[in-house]
Amino acid sequence: MNAAASSSFVLKAHLLWWDDDPYFHGHATQHSVPKGAMAIGEDGRIAWVGEADALPEAFGAWPSVDRHDTLVLPGFIDAHLHFPQSGIIGAYGTDLLDWLDTYTFPEESRFGDRVHAASIAATFADALLYYGVTSACVFSTIHPAALEELAAAFDARGMGLVSGKTAMDRNAIPTLQDSAQSAYDESKALIEALEPRYERFDYAVTPRFAITSTEAQLEVCGALHAEFPQTRMQTHINESAREIQTVAQLFPNDASYLDVYDRFGLVTDRALFAHGIHTTPAEMTRMAQAGASVVHCPTSNTFLGSGLFNPGANREAGVNIGIGCDIGGGTHFSPFVTMQEAYKVARFHDQSLRAAETYYWHTLGNARVMKTHTDTGSLSAGKWADFVVLRDPINDPIAALRLERVETDEQRLFAYQFFAPRVETWTRGVQRTTPPAHRRPHLKTTPARRT
Ligand SMILES: [Zn+2]
């Protein structure tokens, strides 16, 4: 069930999207239609897209929604973030493992309270929409109620959700531990209850990471992933040096961190591994062979000092790459901030990500790693009408200086990563947010002093 129903209309705007990875397949993957039209049906899906002049007669009588002087892109997709960590962004700490113990685990243990979970889920979903994110692959907590509330919040806003109950049965505070058996039973019950209830919900088997799951629990996670072949699998890998050492101590017989997951059937083409900063060449080869994906989370990696992800090495090995904000290790919900940080991190490897590459990751690329690409990620007929309307920032003289020097779509998109545009967000053909009139504080010019 979806709260607001779409009515059919034709959006007229400058439309821009990618239908494949521009890094591998070049500029032809980018579709830019300055005088474009997109017909959106009552079912919330794109019925037709192309030049406004070529709009078929069948859509001629549909009401028109005019968004000239804007750029319309597919809604952004975030492939890795944690909804229960919304309240601990930017909490002072040291490295990953300390940060988890000090802030994350106590915060997450509150989510057994359904009222609390529902309140944070609503704030979280609204924040994503505000920044232009229309679907996401999200970590919840061990509590079934938290996932139920998250799924309801996304559905009410027409958003797509890939998520699952987190499984963790050791190395955390007692209030944040389940067991192998309860992880299996509760996950199965949630798959059977939520997937039929919500059209845009897909279950992800979710062992937090190897440190917090026993072998018995990883085994049931693998069993669930195999028993329900539609499920995704999400976890963390190779984020920090201390984490990798701990995994090696806990699993002394496995040759690598990835081997731990592989032994339990968790390395598949439906698997999303967050971070992958310190992944070895052998692990990359295995991920590529399995069709598994890594999710780059740059603001989290620099905030926690975890390391610098290498896009080129993963691409060369053939690993699919997604991108995420990893709230609350990450520091901002905005895809523009995440893309900016990805650019900076890549520079440490002497690589320069073009705007087309980062925006592709944040749209169709993420849809592909989440296996939702037949439904979202580009402005293509048949997909959900999830899109963002982007306008230049206002009341920002420095942004104006920068943007008046822009000559191409690519340059404008690149600059937006540093001077975020005002965003209007639509899901399933329904407008969900109104861009703020004043995004940035008005800067007054200091009057010249008379002497
Ligand atoms: Zn994470």
Coordinates of C-alpha atoms in Angstrom, one line a residue, residues 16-366:
L16 CA 19.7 13.0 -17.9
W17 CA 20.5 9.4 -17.0
W18 CA 22.9 6.5 -17.7
D19 CA 22.0 3.1 -19.1
D20 CA 25.4 1.5 -18.4
D21 CA 28.7 2.1 -16.6
P22 CA 30.4 5.1 -18.3
Y23 CA 33.8 4.0 -17.0
F24 CA 33.7 0.8 -19.1
H25 CA 31.3 1.8 -21.9
G26 CA 32.1 5.4 -22.5
H27 CA 30.1 8.6 -23.1
A28 CA 27.4 6.8 -25.1
T29 CA 25.9 5.5 -21.9
Q30 CA 24.8 9.0 -20.9
H31 CA 21.5 10.2 -22.2
S32 CA 20.9 13.9 -22.0
V33 CA 17.6 15.3 -23.4
P34 CA 17.5 19.0 -22.9
K35 CA 13.9 19.4 -24.2
G36 CA 12.7 16.1 -22.8
A37 CA 9.4 14.6 -21.8
M38 CA 8.6 11.7 -19.5
A39 CA 5.1 10.3 -19.4
I40 CA 4.2 8.8 -16.0
G41 CA 1.2 6.6 -15.6
E42 CA -1.3 6.2 -12.7
D43 CA 0.7 3.1 -11.7
G44 CA 3.6 5.4 -10.8
R45 CA 5.8 4.0 -13.5
I46 CA 7.4 5.6 -16.5
A47 CA 5.2 5.0 -19.6
W48 CA 7.4 6.8 -22.1
V49 CA 10.5 9.0 -22.3
G50 CA 12.1 11.0 -25.1
E51 CA 12.2 14.3 -26.9
A52 CA 9.2 16.5 -26.0
D53 CA 8.6 17.1 -29.7
A54 CA 8.2 13.3 -30.3
L55 CA 5.7 12.7 -27.5
P56 CA 3.2 10.1 -28.8
E57 CA -0.4 11.2 -29.2
A58 CA -1.6 8.7 -26.6
F59 CA 0.0 11.0 -23.9
G60 CA -0.9 14.3 -25.5
A61 CA -4.0 14.8 -23.3
W62 CA -2.2 14.1 -20.1
P63 CA -1.6 17.1 -17.9
S64 CA 1.9 18.6 -18.2
V65 CA 4.3 19.3 -15.3
D66 CA 6.8 21.9 -16.3
R67 CA 10.3 21.8 -14.8
H68 CA 12.3 23.9 -17.3
D69 CA 15.7 25.3 -16.2
T70 CA 16.3 22.3 -14.0
L71 CA 18.1 19.0 -14.4
V72 CA 16.1 15.9 -13.8
L73 CA 18.0 12.7 -12.9
P74 CA 17.0 9.3 -11.6
G75 CA 16.4 9.2 -7.9
F76 CA 19.6 8.5 -6.0
I77 CA 20.1 5.1 -4.5
D78 CA 22.2 4.4 -1.4
A79 CA 23.7 0.9 -1.2
H80 CA 24.8 1.0 2.5
L81 CA 23.7 2.8 5.6
H82 CA 22.4 2.1 9.1
F83 CA 19.0 3.6 10.1
P84 CA 19.5 3.1 13.9
Q85 CA 22.7 5.1 13.7
S86 CA 20.9 8.3 12.6
G87 CA 21.4 9.9 16.0
I88 CA 25.1 9.2 16.4
I89 CA 26.6 10.8 13.3
G90 CA 29.8 12.7 14.0
A91 CA 30.2 11.2 17.5
Y92 CA 33.8 11.7 18.6
G93 CA 35.8 8.5 18.8
T94 CA 38.8 6.5 17.7
D95 CA 38.6 3.6 15.3
L96 CA 35.8 1.3 14.1
L97 CA 35.8 -1.2 16.9
D98 CA 35.9 1.4 19.7
W99 CA 33.2 3.5 17.9
L100 CA 30.9 0.4 17.7
D101 CA 31.3 -0.4 21.4
T102 CA 31.0 3.2 22.6
Y103 CA 28.2 4.6 20.5
T104 CA 26.6 2.2 18.1
F105 CA 25.8 -0.9 20.2
P106 CA 24.1 1.1 23.1
E107 CA 22.1 3.2 20.6
E108 CA 21.0 0.1 18.6
S109 CA 19.9 -1.7 21.7
R110 CA 17.1 0.8 22.1
F111 CA 15.3 -0.4 18.9
G112 CA 13.4 -3.2 20.5
D113 CA 11.0 -0.4 21.5
R114 CA 8.6 -0.2 18.5
V115 CA 7.6 3.4 19.2
H116 CA 11.2 4.5 19.3
A117 CA 12.0 2.5 16.1
A118 CA 9.0 4.0 14.3
S119 CA 10.0 7.5 15.2
I120 CA 13.6 7.2 14.0
A121 CA 12.4 5.3 10.9
A122 CA 10.2 8.2 9.9
T123 CA 12.9 10.8 10.5
F124 CA 15.4 8.6 8.6
A125 CA 13.2 8.1 5.5
D126 CA 12.3 11.8 5.4
A127 CA 16.0 12.8 5.6
L128 CA 16.8 10.5 2.7
L129 CA 14.0 12.0 0.6
Y130 CA 15.2 15.5 1.4
Y131 CA 18.6 14.7 0.0
G132 CA 17.2 13.0 -3.1
V133 CA 17.5 9.3 -2.1
T134 CA 14.5 7.3 -3.3
S135 CA 15.7 3.8 -2.4
A136 CA 18.3 2.2 -0.3
C137 CA 20.0 -0.9 1.1
V138 CA 19.8 -0.5 4.9
F139 CA 21.0 -2.1 8.1
S140 CA 18.4 -2.3 10.8
T141 CA 19.0 -4.0 14.2
I142 CA 18.5 -7.5 15.6
H143 CA 14.9 -6.5 16.5
P144 CA 12.1 -7.6 14.1
A145 CA 10.0 -4.6 15.2
A146 CA 12.6 -2.2 14.0
L147 CA 12.6 -3.8 10.5
E148 CA 8.8 -3.8 10.4
E149 CA 8.7 -0.1 11.2
L150 CA 11.5 0.7 8.7
A151 CA 9.6 -1.2 5.9
A152 CA 6.4 0.6 6.7
A153 CA 8.1 4.0 6.7
F154 CA 9.6 3.4 3.3
D155 CA 6.4 2.0 1.8
A156 CA 4.4 5.0 3.0
R157 CA 6.8 7.3 1.1
G158 CA 6.9 5.2 -2.1
M159 CA 10.5 4.3 -1.5
G160 CA 12.4 1.1 -2.4
L161 CA 14.0 -0.8 0.5
V162 CA 16.4 -3.7 0.7
S163 CA 17.0 -4.7 4.3
G164 CA 16.9 -7.4 6.9
K165 CA 17.1 -8.2 10.6
T166 CA 20.7 -7.9 11.7
A167 CA 22.2 -11.2 13.0
M168 CA 24.8 -10.9 15.8
D169 CA 25.2 -13.5 18.5
R170 CA 28.6 -12.6 20.1
N171 CA 31.1 -9.8 20.8
A172 CA 28.4 -7.2 21.6
I173 CA 26.5 -6.1 24.7
P174 CA 24.0 -8.8 25.8
T175 CA 21.0 -6.6 24.9
L176 CA 22.1 -6.6 21.3
Q177 CA 22.6 -10.3 20.7
D178 CA 20.3 -12.9 19.2
S179 CA 21.2 -16.5 18.5
A180 CA 21.7 -18.7 15.5
Q181 CA 18.2 -20.2 15.9
S182 CA 16.4 -16.9 16.5
A183 CA 18.2 -15.3 13.6
Y184 CA 16.9 -18.1 11.4
D185 CA 13.4 -18.2 12.7
E186 CA 12.9 -14.4 12.9
S187 CA 14.4 -13.8 9.5
K188 CA 12.3 -16.4 7.8
A189 CA 9.1 -15.0 9.5
L190 CA 10.0 -11.5 8.3
I191 CA 10.7 -12.6 4.7
E192 CA 7.3 -14.3 4.6
A193 CA 5.5 -11.4 6.2
L194 CA 7.1 -8.3 4.6
E195 CA 7.8 -9.3 1.0
P196 CA 4.2 -10.0 0.1
R197 CA 3.0 -6.9 2.1
Y198 CA 5.2 -4.3 0.5
E199 CA 5.7 -4.0 -3.3
R200 CA 9.1 -2.4 -3.0
F201 CA 10.6 -4.4 -0.2
D202 CA 13.3 -7.0 -0.7
Y203 CA 14.9 -9.0 2.1
A204 CA 18.6 -9.0 2.7
V205 CA 20.1 -11.7 5.0
T206 CA 22.3 -9.5 7.3
P207 CA 25.0 -10.9 9.4
R208 CA 26.6 -7.7 10.8
F209 CA 30.2 -8.9 10.2
A210 CA 32.2 -12.0 11.0
I211 CA 33.3 -10.7 14.4
T212 CA 29.7 -10.6 15.8
S213 CA 28.5 -13.9 14.4
T214 CA 29.5 -17.5 15.5
E215 CA 30.0 -20.2 12.9
A216 CA 26.6 -21.6 13.8
Q217 CA 25.0 -18.2 13.0
L218 CA 26.9 -17.7 9.7
E219 CA 25.7 -21.2 8.8
V220 CA 22.1 -20.3 9.2
C221 CA 22.6 -17.1 7.3
G222 CA 24.0 -19.1 4.4
A223 CA 21.1 -21.5 4.7
L224 CA 18.5 -18.7 4.5
H225 CA 20.3 -17.1 1.6
A226 CA 20.1 -20.4 -0.3
E227 CA 16.6 -21.3 0.9
F228 CA 15.2 -18.0 -0.4
P229 CA 16.9 -17.4 -3.7
Q230 CA 15.4 -13.9 -4.0
T231 CA 17.2 -12.7 -0.9
R232 CA 20.2 -10.3 -1.0
M233 CA 23.0 -10.7 1.5
Q234 CA 24.7 -7.7 3.1
T235 CA 27.6 -7.5 5.5
H236 CA 30.9 -5.7 6.1
I237 CA 34.4 -6.7 5.1
N238 CA 38.0 -5.4 5.2
E239 CA 37.2 -2.1 6.8
S240 CA 39.9 -1.6 9.3
A241 CA 43.3 -3.2 10.2
R242 CA 42.2 -4.1 13.7
E243 CA 39.0 -5.7 12.5
I244 CA 40.9 -7.9 10.0
Q245 CA 43.3 -9.0 12.7
T246 CA 40.3 -9.9 15.0
V247 CA 38.7 -11.9 12.2
A248 CA 41.9 -13.8 11.6
Q249 CA 42.1 -14.7 15.4
L250 CA 38.4 -15.8 15.5
F251 CA 38.7 -17.9 12.3
P252 CA 42.3 -19.2 12.2
N253 CA 41.6 -21.9 9.6
D254 CA 40.3 -19.5 6.9
A255 CA 42.8 -18.1 4.5
S256 CA 41.2 -14.7 4.3
Y257 CA 38.3 -12.6 5.6
L258 CA 36.3 -13.3 2.5
D259 CA 36.9 -17.1 2.9
V260 CA 35.0 -17.0 6.2
Y261 CA 31.9 -15.7 4.4
D262 CA 32.5 -18.0 1.4
R263 CA 32.7 -21.1 3.6
F264 CA 29.1 -20.4 4.6
G265 CA 27.7 -19.7 1.1
L266 CA 27.5 -15.9 1.5
V267 CA 29.6 -14.9 -1.5
T268 CA 27.1 -14.8 -4.3
D269 CA 25.9 -12.4 -7.0
R270 CA 23.3 -11.1 -4.6
A271 CA 25.9 -10.2 -1.9
L272 CA 26.9 -6.6 -0.9
F273 CA 30.1 -6.2 1.0
A274 CA 30.5 -2.8 2.6
H275 CA 33.9 -1.1 2.5
G276 CA 36.4 -3.6 1.1
I277 CA 39.2 -1.1 1.7
H278 CA 41.9 -3.7 2.4
T279 CA 40.7 -6.5 0.2
T280 CA 43.5 -8.6 -1.3
P281 CA 43.9 -9.4 -5.0
A282 CA 42.8 -13.0 -4.3
E283 CA 39.7 -11.9 -2.5
M284 CA 38.8 -9.5 -5.4
T285 CA 39.3 -12.3 -7.9
R286 CA 36.9 -14.5 -5.9
M287 CA 34.3 -11.6 -5.5
A288 CA 34.4 -11.0 -9.3
Q289 CA 34.0 -14.7 -10.1
A290 CA 31.0 -14.8 -7.8
G291 CA 29.5 -11.6 -9.2
A292 CA 29.5 -10.1 -5.6
S293 CA 29.6 -6.4 -5.1
V294 CA 31.7 -4.0 -2.9
V295 CA 30.0 -0.9 -1.5
H296 CA 32.4 2.1 -1.2
C297 CA 31.6 4.3 1.8
P298 CA 34.0 7.2 1.6
T299 CA 32.8 9.6 4.3
S300 CA 32.8 6.8 6.8
N301 CA 36.2 5.6 5.8
T302 CA 37.8 9.1 6.3
F303 CA 35.8 9.8 9.5
L304 CA 36.9 6.6 11.2
G305 CA 40.3 6.6 9.5
S306 CA 39.7 3.2 8.1
G307 CA 41.6 3.7 4.9
L308 CA 41.3 4.7 1.3
F309 CA 39.2 2.5 -1.1
N310 CA 40.8 1.8 -4.4
P311 CA 38.2 1.9 -7.3
G312 CA 40.7 1.2 -10.0
A313 CA 42.0 -2.1 -8.4
N314 CA 38.4 -3.3 -7.9
R315 CA 37.4 -2.4 -11.4
E316 CA 40.5 -4.1 -12.9
A317 CA 39.6 -7.3 -10.9
G318 CA 36.0 -7.1 -12.3
V319 CA 34.3 -6.4 -8.9
N320 CA 30.9 -4.6 -9.1
I321 CA 31.1 -1.3 -7.2
G322 CA 28.3 0.5 -5.4
I323 CA 28.4 3.5 -3.1
G324 CA 26.8 4.4 0.2
C325 CA 26.9 7.0 2.9
D326 CA 27.2 4.4 5.8
I327 CA 25.4 6.6 8.3
G328 CA 26.4 6.9 11.2
G329 CA 30.1 6.0 10.5
G330 CA 29.5 8.2 7.5
T331 CA 28.9 11.9 8.1
H332 CA 26.2 13.0 5.7
F333 CA 23.0 11.7 4.1
S334 CA 23.6 13.7 0.9
P335 CA 24.7 11.8 -2.1
F336 CA 26.6 14.9 -3.2
V337 CA 28.7 14.8 -0.1
T338 CA 29.4 11.1 -0.6
M339 CA 30.4 11.6 -4.2
Q340 CA 32.6 14.5 -3.3
E341 CA 34.4 12.4 -0.8
A342 CA 34.7 9.5 -3.3
Y343 CA 36.4 11.9 -5.7
K344 CA 38.9 13.0 -3.0
V345 CA 39.6 9.4 -1.8
A346 CA 40.3 8.3 -5.4
R347 CA 42.8 11.1 -5.8
F348 CA 45.0 9.4 -3.1
H349 CA 45.3 6.6 -5.7
D350 CA 46.1 9.1 -8.5
Q351 CA 42.6 8.3 -10.0
S352 CA 40.1 11.0 -11.0
L353 CA 36.5 10.0 -11.0
R354 CA 34.4 11.8 -13.6
A355 CA 31.0 13.1 -12.6
A356 CA 29.4 10.5 -14.9
E357 CA 31.1 7.7 -12.9
T358 CA 30.0 8.8 -9.4
Y359 CA 26.5 9.7 -10.5
Y360 CA 26.2 6.3 -12.3
W361 CA 27.3 4.6 -9.1
H362 CA 24.7 6.5 -7.1
T363 CA 21.9 5.6 -9.6
L364 CA 21.9 2.6 -11.9
G365 CA 25.2 1.2 -10.5
N366 CA 23.6 0.9 -7.0

